[in-house]
Amino acid sequence: MIMVVVISALVLLALVGVIAVYNGLVRRRNAVDNAWAQVDVQLKRRHDLVPNLVETVRGYAGHERQTLSAVTAARTQAVSASTPAEQANAEHMLTGALRGLLAVVESYPDLKASRNFAELQEELATTENRIAYSRQYYNDAVLTYNNAIQTVPANLVAGLGGFASREYFQAPGEERGPARVRF
């Protein structure tokens, strides 16, 4: 009789432990999903600014078609990206295109002096900072989640519960190295 009670108590304790671990993994997975939603909101904000920026530049520098087309194409690719890896690559392309656009702007003093352009440029800079923060928050959530599903005993529950590793939102390889300064 005592043996049955002890075994029942151990089984119940193990079941409670599995439920607690499972619920913890669900909370961490939800935190990753929420963090990705925050990144997505900031990226959408950036994507929404690009057409206004392009139109403002077009008004002053309409003959810069190649640069404007590159920005528009990069934005389209960024909007259609679905995974963090695809999104990171698309955003890298968009950042490069926007840098090219801002370099072109240097040749147009009237455009640089435009209040509308200055406001858009400030809004874009603010959005870039928000993206960086959201990206860091997402990567921190992914780290916590991936660590949880890869450590014992949670990895056993994760395997049974279908919890898979998540991708980080990383800059492409060439952005990770030190900045190059050329004189």
Coordinates of C-alpha atoms in Angstrom, one line a residue:
M1 CA 0.0 0.0 0.0
I2 CA 2.8 2.4 0.9
M3 CA 4.6 1.6 -2.3
V4 CA 1.5 2.4 -4.4
V5 CA 1.2 5.8 -2.6
V6 CA 4.9 6.6 -3.1
I7 CA 4.8 5.6 -6.8
S8 CA 1.6 7.6 -7.3
A9 CA 3.1 10.6 -5.6
L10 CA 6.2 10.4 -7.8
V11 CA 4.1 10.1 -11.0
L12 CA 2.0 13.0 -9.9
L13 CA 5.2 15.0 -9.1
A14 CA 6.7 14.1 -12.5
L15 CA 3.5 15.1 -14.2
V16 CA 3.4 18.5 -12.4
G17 CA 7.0 19.0 -13.4
V18 CA 6.3 18.2 -17.1
I19 CA 3.3 20.6 -17.1
A20 CA 5.4 23.4 -15.5
V21 CA 8.2 22.9 -18.0
Y22 CA 5.8 22.8 -20.9
N23 CA 4.0 26.0 -19.7
G24 CA 7.4 27.7 -19.3
L25 CA 8.3 26.8 -22.9
V26 CA 5.0 28.1 -24.2
R27 CA 5.6 31.4 -22.4
R28 CA 9.0 31.7 -23.9
R29 CA 7.7 30.8 -27.4
N30 CA 5.0 33.4 -27.0
A31 CA 7.6 36.0 -25.9
V32 CA 9.6 35.3 -29.1
D33 CA 6.4 35.7 -31.2
N34 CA 5.6 38.9 -29.4
A35 CA 9.2 40.2 -29.9
W36 CA 8.9 39.4 -33.6
A37 CA 5.6 41.2 -33.9
Q38 CA 7.4 44.3 -32.4
V39 CA 10.2 44.0 -35.0
D40 CA 7.5 43.6 -37.7
V41 CA 5.7 46.8 -36.5
Q42 CA 8.9 48.8 -36.7
L43 CA 9.8 47.4 -40.1
K44 CA 6.4 48.2 -41.4
R45 CA 6.8 51.8 -40.2
R46 CA 10.1 52.0 -42.1
H47 CA 8.5 50.5 -45.2
D48 CA 5.7 53.0 -45.0
L49 CA 8.2 55.9 -44.8
V50 CA 10.1 54.8 -48.0
P51 CA 7.4 55.8 -50.6
N52 CA 7.1 59.3 -49.0
L53 CA 10.9 59.7 -49.1
V54 CA 11.1 58.5 -52.7
E55 CA 8.3 60.9 -53.8
T56 CA 10.0 63.8 -52.0
V57 CA 13.3 63.1 -53.7
R58 CA 11.6 62.5 -57.0
G59 CA 10.1 66.0 -56.8
Y60 CA 13.6 67.5 -56.6
A61 CA 15.7 64.9 -58.4
G62 CA 13.4 63.1 -60.8
H63 CA 16.2 62.1 -63.1
E64 CA 17.8 59.9 -60.4
R65 CA 15.6 57.0 -61.7
Q66 CA 18.1 54.3 -61.1
T67 CA 18.5 55.2 -57.4
L68 CA 14.8 55.6 -56.9
S69 CA 14.0 52.3 -58.6
A70 CA 16.6 50.5 -56.5
V71 CA 15.0 51.8 -53.3
T72 CA 11.5 50.9 -54.5
A73 CA 12.6 47.4 -55.5
A74 CA 14.4 46.8 -52.2
R75 CA 11.3 48.0 -50.3
T76 CA 9.1 45.5 -52.3
Q77 CA 11.5 42.7 -51.4
A78 CA 11.6 43.7 -47.8
V79 CA 7.8 43.8 -47.6
S80 CA 7.5 40.3 -49.0
A81 CA 10.1 38.6 -46.8
S82 CA 8.7 36.1 -44.4
T83 CA 11.4 34.5 -42.2
P84 CA 13.9 36.4 -40.0
A85 CA 16.8 35.4 -42.3
E86 CA 14.9 36.6 -45.4
Q87 CA 13.9 39.7 -43.6
A88 CA 17.4 40.4 -42.5
N89 CA 18.8 40.1 -46.0
A90 CA 16.0 42.2 -47.5
E91 CA 16.4 44.9 -44.9
H92 CA 20.2 44.9 -45.6
M93 CA 19.4 45.5 -49.3
L94 CA 16.9 48.3 -48.3
T95 CA 19.4 49.9 -46.0
G96 CA 22.0 49.9 -48.8
A97 CA 19.5 51.4 -51.2
L98 CA 18.5 54.1 -48.7
R99 CA 22.2 54.9 -48.2
G100 CA 22.5 55.4 -51.9
L101 CA 19.4 57.6 -52.0
L102 CA 20.7 59.8 -49.1
A103 CA 24.1 60.1 -50.9
V104 CA 22.3 61.4 -54.0
V105 CA 20.5 63.9 -51.8
E106 CA 23.8 65.5 -51.0
S107 CA 23.9 66.8 -54.6
Y108 CA 20.6 68.7 -54.2
P109 CA 20.9 71.6 -51.6
D110 CA 17.2 72.6 -52.2
L111 CA 16.1 69.1 -51.3
K112 CA 18.3 69.0 -48.2
A113 CA 16.8 72.3 -47.1
S114 CA 13.2 71.0 -47.7
R115 CA 11.3 70.9 -44.4
N116 CA 9.4 67.8 -45.6
F117 CA 12.6 66.0 -46.4
A118 CA 14.2 66.9 -43.1
E119 CA 11.1 65.6 -41.2
L120 CA 11.1 62.3 -43.2
Q121 CA 14.9 61.9 -42.6
E122 CA 14.4 62.5 -38.9
E123 CA 11.5 60.0 -38.8
L124 CA 13.6 57.5 -40.7
A125 CA 16.5 57.9 -38.2
T126 CA 14.1 57.4 -35.3
T127 CA 12.6 54.4 -36.9
E128 CA 16.1 52.9 -37.5
N129 CA 16.8 53.3 -33.8
R130 CA 13.5 51.6 -32.9
I131 CA 14.3 48.7 -35.3
A132 CA 17.7 48.2 -33.7
Y133 CA 16.1 48.1 -30.2
S134 CA 13.3 45.7 -31.4
R135 CA 15.8 43.5 -33.1
Q136 CA 17.9 43.3 -30.0
Y137 CA 14.8 42.5 -27.9
Y138 CA 13.8 39.8 -30.4
N139 CA 17.2 38.2 -30.4
D140 CA 17.3 38.2 -26.6
A141 CA 13.9 36.4 -26.6
V142 CA 15.2 33.9 -29.1
L143 CA 18.3 33.3 -27.0
T144 CA 16.2 32.6 -23.9
Y145 CA 13.8 30.4 -25.8
N146 CA 16.5 28.4 -27.6
N147 CA 18.5 27.9 -24.4
A148 CA 15.3 26.6 -22.7
I149 CA 14.5 24.1 -25.3
Q150 CA 18.1 22.8 -25.5
T151 CA 18.8 22.2 -21.8
V152 CA 17.8 19.2 -19.7
P153 CA 15.1 18.5 -18.7
A154 CA 13.2 21.0 -20.9
N155 CA 14.7 19.5 -24.1
L156 CA 12.8 16.3 -23.4
V157 CA 9.5 18.1 -23.1
A158 CA 10.4 20.4 -26.1
G159 CA 11.0 17.4 -28.3
L160 CA 7.7 15.8 -27.3
G161 CA 5.9 19.1 -27.6
G162 CA 7.2 20.1 -31.0
F163 CA 9.2 23.1 -29.9
A164 CA 11.7 24.0 -32.6
S165 CA 14.7 26.4 -32.4
R166 CA 14.0 29.9 -33.8
E167 CA 16.3 32.0 -36.0
Y168 CA 18.0 35.1 -34.9
F169 CA 17.5 38.3 -36.9
Q170 CA 21.1 38.9 -37.8
A171 CA 22.9 41.3 -40.1
P172 CA 24.4 39.7 -43.2
G173 CA 28.1 38.7 -42.8
E174 CA 29.6 41.8 -44.4
E175 CA 27.8 44.1 -41.9
R176 CA 29.2 42.2 -38.9
G177 CA 32.9 43.2 -39.5
P178 CA 34.5 46.4 -38.5
A179 CA 33.6 49.5 -40.3
R180 CA 35.9 50.4 -43.1
V181 CA 37.1 54.0 -43.4
R182 CA 38.6 55.1 -46.7
F183 CA 40.3 58.4 -47.3

